[in-house]
């Protein structure tokens, strides 16, 4: 495929696979730097989904006709591909969900509502995305369990000394993100897993920003649960992965009930299907699952070590360029090796939304807002920030265009 170049990836070659990157707005070529929200989709993934609908669209696990068999095999094998990508033992440990948010809710409802009660503690961090923070906060309210937060230090890291004090024998669940979507920080999730397990607690890792950007092995981390979203890693919207240790998924109650997740039903009783189907009620995400597996195969061709190196290189370049300006405040670690390829910042005197609108006029797409981390923004003392987030097809030239567009905004608001 030629997507790699000696010790790096070939971004220029990769760009050719993404038709959307050719778009122009008023003659300006799109510079897409909002990959932390959603990445773009290569022809290979678009073609795989199109091929599914053109040639073998049918419901899975229900029909014995040829189309249904072909769709079932493709959908099941998609689980194997995604499971292998993150080091899970097989399809039994890989549930397809709608996204990371649904994976959090699945564990919170199926495990949390049944297992937690007054006196129990759930430990989160101050940099959690609302997907985890709001979910566990509400489960805490419903069960009487307390929620505690590992503080974030001034320079954007988790305070691990505080984590050691906060995780105790009362802790039942630690839910932390692997990579922060606001600060870019890469958190020591293995260390946190050890801490959780030392106290007989489980750990749920939110890998929404990690799986797209670096090699992830759920067994090395020793995560009990690990979640991620297809649409942030070249896949379609509407599909994500939830890894769970097989014994836990076996023991837990189902999340949703209905067809597809049962083995035997009578008027009085129901028994559950094998893993992972026990957690996939109703007609599942068939076309999306096929596209998700194709996206994973694309990333495997690129090589996840190469993706990580590229992300660090772009983050380092963006941090260096932004450091040229006294009026740009950057959030998160200053060392590119400790962060992923995203940079949240504010330009003094200009609201992040205004800045993003000005950048949009130059066809530079970045995100502005609280990035679903309102409590973290409160802690940073700002209501919003602008965020540029990079991926495998971005180049340093595009970061130069971002810097030029910020310069234009500065002059406009001077
Ligand atoms: N963040 C962003 O930062 P969903 O929407 O379920 O696919 O992913 C939720 C989610 C969970 N955890 C982290 C660390 C995330 O970054 C996200 C999604 C997007 O722009 C949207 S807020």
Coordinates of C-alpha atoms and ligand atoms in Angstrom, one line a residue:
X1 CA 0.0 0.0 0.0
X2 CA 3.0 2.2 0.5
X3 CA 1.6 4.2 3.4
X4 CA 4.9 4.0 5.4
X5 CA 8.1 5.9 4.6
X6 CA 11.3 4.5 6.3
X7 CA 10.7 5.2 9.9
X8 CA 7.5 7.3 9.5
X9 CA 4.3 7.4 7.7
X10 CA 3.8 9.1 4.3
X11 CA 1.2 11.7 4.9
X12 CA 1.2 13.0 1.4
X13 CA 0.5 9.5 0.0
X14 CA -2.1 8.9 2.7
X15 CA -4.0 12.1 1.8
X16 CA -4.7 10.6 -1.7
X17 CA -7.0 8.1 0.0
X18 CA -9.2 10.8 1.6
X19 CA -11.5 12.4 -1.0
X20 CA -12.8 15.0 1.4
X21 CA -9.4 16.5 1.9
X22 CA -9.6 17.8 -1.7
X23 CA -12.5 20.1 -0.8
X24 CA -12.1 23.8 -1.2
X25 CA -14.1 26.6 0.2
X26 CA -14.0 29.8 -1.8
X27 CA -10.8 28.6 -3.5
X28 CA -9.1 27.8 -0.2
X29 CA -8.1 24.2 0.3
X30 CA -9.6 22.6 3.4
X31 CA -7.2 22.2 6.4
X32 CA -8.9 19.7 8.6
X33 CA -7.6 19.9 12.2
X34 CA -10.7 18.6 14.1
X35 CA -9.7 15.0 14.2
X36 CA -10.2 14.7 18.0
X37 CA -13.9 15.2 17.3
X38 CA -14.1 13.0 14.2
X39 CA -11.5 11.8 11.8
X40 CA -12.0 11.6 8.0
X41 CA -12.8 8.4 6.1
X42 CA -10.5 6.8 3.4
X43 CA -11.8 5.4 0.2
X44 CA -11.1 1.9 1.5
X45 CA -13.6 2.3 4.3
X46 CA -16.2 4.0 2.1
X47 CA -15.8 1.2 -0.5
X48 CA -16.2 -1.6 2.2
X49 CA -19.5 0.0 3.4
X50 CA -20.7 0.5 -0.2
X51 CA -19.7 -3.1 -1.0
X52 CA -21.7 -4.4 2.0
X53 CA -24.8 -2.5 0.8
X54 CA -24.4 -3.4 -2.8
X55 CA -23.6 -7.0 -2.4
X56 CA -24.5 -8.7 0.9
X57 CA -26.8 -6.5 3.0
X58 CA -28.9 -8.7 5.2
X59 CA -29.7 -9.1 8.9
X60 CA -27.2 -11.2 10.8
X61 CA -27.6 -14.3 13.0
X62 CA -31.2 -14.8 11.9
X63 CA -31.4 -16.0 8.3
X64 CA -30.0 -19.1 6.8
X65 CA -30.1 -17.7 3.3
X66 CA -26.8 -16.9 1.6
X67 CA -26.8 -13.1 2.1
X68 CA -27.5 -13.4 5.8
X69 CA -24.7 -15.9 6.1
X70 CA -22.3 -13.6 4.3
X71 CA -23.3 -10.6 6.4
X72 CA -23.0 -12.7 9.6
X73 CA -19.5 -13.9 8.8
X74 CA -18.3 -10.4 7.9
X75 CA -19.9 -8.9 11.1
X76 CA -18.4 -11.6 13.3
X77 CA -15.0 -11.3 11.7
X78 CA -15.1 -7.6 12.2
X79 CA -15.2 -8.3 15.9
X80 CA -12.1 -10.5 15.6
X81 CA -10.2 -7.8 13.7
X82 CA -11.0 -5.0 16.2
X83 CA -10.4 -7.4 19.1
X84 CA -6.9 -8.3 17.8
X85 CA -6.1 -4.6 17.1
X86 CA -6.3 -3.8 20.8
X87 CA -4.9 -7.1 22.1
X88 CA -8.2 -8.7 23.3
X89 CA -8.3 -12.5 23.4
X90 CA -11.0 -12.7 20.7
X91 CA -14.5 -11.7 19.7
X92 CA -15.9 -12.8 23.1
X93 CA -14.1 -9.9 24.6
X94 CA -15.2 -7.3 22.0
X95 CA -18.7 -5.8 22.2
X96 CA -19.7 -3.4 19.4
X97 CA -21.4 -0.3 20.9
X98 CA -22.7 2.9 19.3
X99 CA -19.6 4.8 20.6
X100 CA -17.5 5.3 23.6
X101 CA -20.3 7.0 25.4
X102 CA -22.6 4.0 25.0
X103 CA -19.7 1.7 26.2
X104 CA -19.4 3.8 29.4
X105 CA -23.2 3.6 29.9
X106 CA -23.2 -0.2 29.2
X107 CA -20.8 -0.9 32.1
X108 CA -22.4 1.7 34.3
X109 CA -25.8 0.3 33.9
X110 CA -25.0 -3.4 33.6
X111 CA -22.4 -3.5 36.4
X112 CA -22.7 -0.2 38.3
X113 CA -26.4 -0.2 39.0
X114 CA -26.3 -3.8 40.2
X115 CA -23.1 -3.8 42.2
X116 CA -22.7 -0.3 43.8
X117 CA -24.3 1.0 47.0
X118 CA -23.8 3.4 49.9
X119 CA -20.2 3.3 51.2
X120 CA -18.8 2.4 47.8
X121 CA -16.6 4.8 45.9
X122 CA -16.0 5.5 42.2
X123 CA -12.8 7.3 41.4
X124 CA -12.6 9.4 38.3
X125 CA -10.2 12.2 37.3
X126 CA -10.7 15.9 36.9
X127 CA -9.9 15.6 33.2
X128 CA -12.6 13.1 32.4
X129 CA -14.8 13.6 29.3
X130 CA -18.6 14.0 30.2
X131 CA -19.1 10.5 28.7
X132 CA -17.5 9.1 31.8
X133 CA -17.9 11.9 34.3
X134 CA -21.7 12.4 33.9
X135 CA -22.4 8.7 33.6
X136 CA -20.6 7.7 36.8
X137 CA -21.8 10.8 38.6
X138 CA -25.4 9.8 37.9
X139 CA -24.8 6.1 38.8
X140 CA -23.3 7.4 42.0
X141 CA -26.5 9.4 42.7
X142 CA -28.7 6.4 41.9
X143 CA -26.8 3.9 44.0
X144 CA -25.5 6.1 46.9
X145 CA -21.9 5.5 45.9
X146 CA -19.5 8.5 46.3
X147 CA -17.6 9.9 43.4
X148 CA -14.0 11.2 43.9
X149 CA -11.7 12.9 41.5
X150 CA -8.0 12.5 41.0
X151 CA -6.7 16.1 40.7
X152 CA -5.0 17.5 37.6
X153 CA -1.7 19.3 38.3
X154 CA -0.9 22.8 37.0
X155 CA 1.1 21.4 34.2
X156 CA -1.7 19.1 33.0
X157 CA -0.8 15.7 34.5
X158 CA -2.8 13.4 36.9
X159 CA -1.6 13.9 40.4
X160 CA -0.5 10.3 41.0
X161 CA 0.3 10.8 44.7
X162 CA -3.3 11.9 45.2
X163 CA -4.5 8.9 43.2
X164 CA -2.7 6.6 45.6
X165 CA -4.5 8.2 48.5
X166 CA -7.9 8.3 46.7
X167 CA -8.0 4.7 45.6
X168 CA -8.7 2.7 48.7
X169 CA -10.5 -0.6 49.7
X170 CA -13.8 1.3 49.4
X171 CA -13.1 1.9 45.7
X172 CA -15.1 -0.3 43.4
X173 CA -14.5 1.3 40.1
X174 CA -11.7 3.6 38.7
X175 CA -12.7 5.2 35.4
X176 CA -10.0 7.3 33.7
X177 CA -9.2 8.4 30.2
X178 CA -6.1 7.1 28.6
X179 CA -5.5 10.3 26.6
X180 CA -7.2 13.6 27.4
X181 CA -9.2 15.2 24.6
X182 CA -8.5 18.7 26.1
X183 CA -5.0 18.6 27.5
X184 CA -3.6 15.9 25.2
X185 CA -2.0 14.2 28.3
X186 CA -1.2 10.5 28.0
X187 CA -2.1 9.1 31.4
X188 CA -0.3 6.2 33.2
X189 CA -3.2 3.8 32.9
X190 CA -1.2 0.6 33.7
X191 CA -0.1 2.2 36.9
X192 CA -3.7 3.2 37.7
X193 CA -4.8 -0.4 36.8
X194 CA -2.3 -1.7 39.3
X195 CA -3.5 0.7 42.0
X196 CA -7.1 -0.3 41.3
X197 CA -6.4 -4.0 41.4
X198 CA -4.3 -3.7 44.6
X199 CA -7.6 -2.6 46.2
X200 CA -9.8 -5.2 44.5
X201 CA -11.4 -2.5 42.3
X202 CA -12.1 -2.6 38.6
X203 CA -10.7 -0.1 36.1
X204 CA -12.6 1.2 33.1
X205 CA -10.3 3.0 30.6
X206 CA -11.7 5.5 28.1
X207 CA -9.5 5.1 25.1
X208 CA -11.5 7.3 22.7
X209 CA -8.4 9.5 22.0
X210 CA -5.8 6.7 22.6
X211 CA -6.7 3.8 20.2
X212 CA -6.7 6.1 17.2
X213 CA -3.3 7.6 18.0
X214 CA -1.0 5.0 19.5
X215 CA -0.5 1.2 19.9
X216 CA -2.9 0.0 22.6
X217 CA -2.8 -3.4 24.3
X218 CA -5.6 -3.9 26.8
X219 CA -3.8 -6.9 28.3
X220 CA -0.6 -5.0 28.9
X221 CA -2.6 -2.3 30.6
X222 CA -4.6 -4.9 32.5
X223 CA -7.8 -2.9 31.9
X224 CA -11.0 -4.6 33.0
X225 CA -12.9 -2.5 30.5
X226 CA -11.6 -0.4 27.6
X227 CA -13.7 1.7 25.2
X228 CA -13.2 3.5 22.0
X229 CA -15.1 5.0 19.0
X230 CA -14.7 4.0 15.3
X231 CA -15.4 7.5 14.0
X232 CA -12.2 8.9 15.6
X233 CA -10.1 6.3 13.9
X234 CA -11.1 6.4 10.2
X235 CA -14.2 4.4 10.7
X236 CA -17.9 5.3 10.2
X237 CA -20.0 7.0 12.8
X238 CA -22.3 4.8 14.9
X239 CA -19.9 2.1 16.0
X240 CA -17.4 1.7 18.8
X241 CA -15.7 -1.0 20.7
X242 CA -16.0 -2.1 24.3
X243 CA -13.3 -4.5 25.5
X244 CA -14.2 -6.4 28.7
X245 CA -12.4 -9.3 30.4
X246 CA -14.3 -12.4 29.5
X247 CA -15.1 -13.4 33.0
X248 CA -16.6 -10.0 33.8
X249 CA -18.7 -9.9 30.6
X250 CA -19.8 -13.4 31.5
X251 CA -20.9 -12.5 35.0
X252 CA -22.5 -9.1 34.3
X253 CA -26.1 -8.6 33.6
X254 CA -27.1 -7.6 30.1
X255 CA -27.4 -3.9 29.3
X256 CA -30.4 -4.0 26.9
X257 CA -32.9 -6.8 26.4
X258 CA -34.5 -8.0 23.2
X259 CA -33.8 -10.1 20.1
X260 CA -30.3 -11.2 19.2
X261 CA -29.0 -11.3 22.8
X262 CA -31.0 -14.4 24.0
X263 CA -30.5 -18.1 23.9
X264 CA -33.9 -19.4 25.1
X265 CA -37.0 -17.6 26.0
X266 CA -40.2 -18.8 27.6
X267 CA -43.1 -16.9 29.1
X268 CA -41.4 -17.0 32.4
X269 CA -37.6 -17.0 31.8
X270 CA -34.9 -16.0 29.4
X271 CA -31.3 -17.2 29.1
X272 CA -28.5 -15.2 27.4
X273 CA -26.6 -15.7 24.2
X274 CA -22.8 -16.3 24.1
X275 CA -20.4 -13.3 24.2
X276 CA -20.3 -10.8 22.8
X277 CA -23.9 -11.1 21.4
X278 CA -25.3 -11.0 25.0
X279 CA -24.5 -7.3 24.9
X280 CA -25.7 -6.5 21.4
X281 CA -29.5 -6.5 21.6
X282 CA -31.6 -6.0 18.4
X283 CA -30.3 -5.6 14.9
X284 CA -26.6 -4.6 15.4
X285 CA -24.3 -2.2 13.6
X286 CA -23.6 -4.4 10.7
X287 CA -22.5 -2.0 7.9
X288 CA -20.7 0.1 10.5
X289 CA -18.9 -2.9 11.9
X290 CA -17.7 -3.9 8.5
X291 CA -16.4 -0.3 8.0
X292 CA -14.8 -0.3 11.4
X293 CA -12.8 -3.4 10.7
X294 CA -11.6 -1.9 7.3
X295 CA -10.5 1.2 9.2
X296 CA -8.5 -0.9 11.6
X297 CA -6.9 -2.7 8.7
X298 CA -5.9 0.6 7.2
X299 CA -4.3 1.8 10.4
X300 CA -2.5 -1.6 10.7
X301 CA -1.0 -0.9 7.2
X302 CA 0.2 2.5 8.4
X303 CA 1.5 1.0 11.6
X304 CA 0.4 2.4 15.0
X305 CA 4.0 3.2 16.1
X306 CA 4.2 5.4 13.0
X307 CA 0.9 7.0 13.8
X308 CA 2.2 7.8 17.3
X309 CA 5.5 9.2 16.0
X310 CA 3.6 11.4 13.5
X311 CA 1.2 12.7 16.2
X312 CA 4.1 13.6 18.5
X313 CA 6.0 15.3 15.7
X314 CA 3.0 17.4 14.7
X315 CA 2.2 18.2 18.4
X316 CA 5.8 19.2 18.9
X317 CA 5.8 21.4 15.8
X318 CA 2.5 23.1 16.8
X319 CA 3.7 23.7 20.4
X320 CA 6.9 25.3 19.1
X321 CA 5.1 27.5 16.6
X322 CA 2.5 28.6 19.1
X323 CA 5.3 29.3 21.7
X324 CA 6.4 32.1 19.3
X325 CA 3.5 34.2 20.6
X326 CA 3.1 35.7 24.1
X327 CA -0.6 36.1 23.7
X328 CA -1.4 32.4 23.1
X329 CA -2.0 30.3 26.2
X330 CA -1.6 26.6 25.7
X331 CA -3.1 23.9 28.0
X332 CA -1.6 20.6 28.9
X333 CA 2.0 19.2 29.1
X334 CA 4.7 21.0 27.3
X335 CA 6.6 17.9 26.3
X336 CA 5.3 16.4 23.0
X337 CA 6.2 12.8 24.2
X338 CA 3.7 13.1 27.0
X339 CA 0.8 14.1 24.9
X340 CA -1.1 13.2 21.9
X341 CA -1.5 15.2 18.6
X342 CA -3.8 17.8 19.8
X343 CA -3.3 21.3 21.2
X344 CA -6.0 23.3 23.1
X345 CA -5.3 27.0 23.5
X346 CA -6.7 30.5 23.8
X347 CA -5.7 33.7 22.0
X348 CA -5.7 36.6 24.5
X349 CA -8.7 38.9 24.1
X350 CA -10.4 36.7 21.5
X351 CA -13.2 34.2 22.4
X352 CA -12.4 30.7 21.1
X353 CA -15.7 30.7 19.1
X354 CA -14.8 33.9 17.4
X355 CA -11.3 32.7 16.6
X356 CA -12.7 29.4 15.2
X357 CA -15.1 31.4 13.0
X358 CA -12.2 33.5 11.6
X359 CA -10.2 30.4 11.0
X360 CA -13.1 28.9 9.2
X361 CA -13.0 31.7 6.6
X362 CA -9.5 30.5 5.7
X363 CA -10.9 26.9 5.5
X364 CA -9.0 25.9 8.6
X365 CA -11.3 23.6 10.6
X366 CA -10.6 23.5 14.4
X367 CA -12.9 23.0 17.4
X368 CA -14.0 25.6 20.0
X369 CA -15.9 25.1 23.2
X370 CA -15.5 23.1 26.3
X371 CA -14.9 19.8 24.5
X372 CA -17.3 18.0 26.8
X373 CA -14.9 18.8 29.8
X374 CA -16.7 21.6 31.5
X375 CA -15.4 20.9 35.0
X376 CA -11.8 20.8 33.6
X377 CA -12.4 24.1 31.9
X378 CA -13.7 25.5 35.2
X379 CA -10.5 24.4 36.8
X380 CA -8.4 26.0 34.0
X381 CA -10.4 29.2 34.7
X382 CA -11.8 29.5 31.1
X383 CA -15.3 28.9 29.7
X384 CA -13.9 27.6 26.4
X385 CA -10.8 26.9 24.4
X386 CA -9.8 26.4 20.8
X387 CA -8.4 23.0 19.9
X388 CA -6.4 21.9 16.9
X389 CA -6.2 18.1 16.6
X390 CA -4.0 16.3 14.1
X391 CA -4.1 12.9 12.3
X392 CA -2.2 10.7 9.9
X393 CA -3.0 12.9 6.9
X394 CA -2.0 16.3 8.4
X395 CA 1.3 18.0 7.7
X396 CA 3.5 20.7 9.2
X397 CA 2.5 22.9 6.2
X398 CA -1.1 22.7 7.5
X399 CA 0.1 23.8 11.0
X400 CA 1.8 26.8 9.3
X401 CA -1.6 27.6 7.8
X402 CA -3.2 27.4 11.2
X403 CA -0.6 29.8 12.6
X404 CA -1.0 32.2 9.7
X405 CA -4.8 32.2 10.3
X406 CA -4.3 32.8 14.0
X407 CA -2.1 35.8 13.0
X408 CA -4.9 37.1 10.8
X409 CA -7.4 36.8 13.7
X410 CA -5.0 38.6 16.0
X411 CA -4.7 41.5 13.6
X412 CA -8.5 41.7 13.1
X413 CA -9.1 41.9 16.8
X414 CA -6.1 44.2 17.6
Ligands
LIG1 N1 -14.7 13.6 22.2 C1 -14.1 15.7 21.1 O1 -13.2 15.8 22.0 P1 -18.3 9.5 21.5 O2 -18.9 10.8 21.2 O3 -19.1 8.6 22.3 O4 -17.8 8.8 20.2 O5 -16.9 9.8 22.3 C2 -17.0 10.4 23.5 C3 -15.7 10.7 24.1 C4 -15.2 10.0 25.2 N2 -14.0 10.2 25.7 C5 -13.1 11.0 25.1 C6 -11.8 11.1 25.7 C7 -13.5 11.7 24.0 O6 -12.7 12.6 23.4 C8 -14.8 11.6 23.5 C9 -15.3 12.4 22.3 C10 -15.0 14.5 21.1 O7 -14.2 16.6 20.2 C11 -16.5 15.0 21.2 S1 -16.8 15.9 22.6

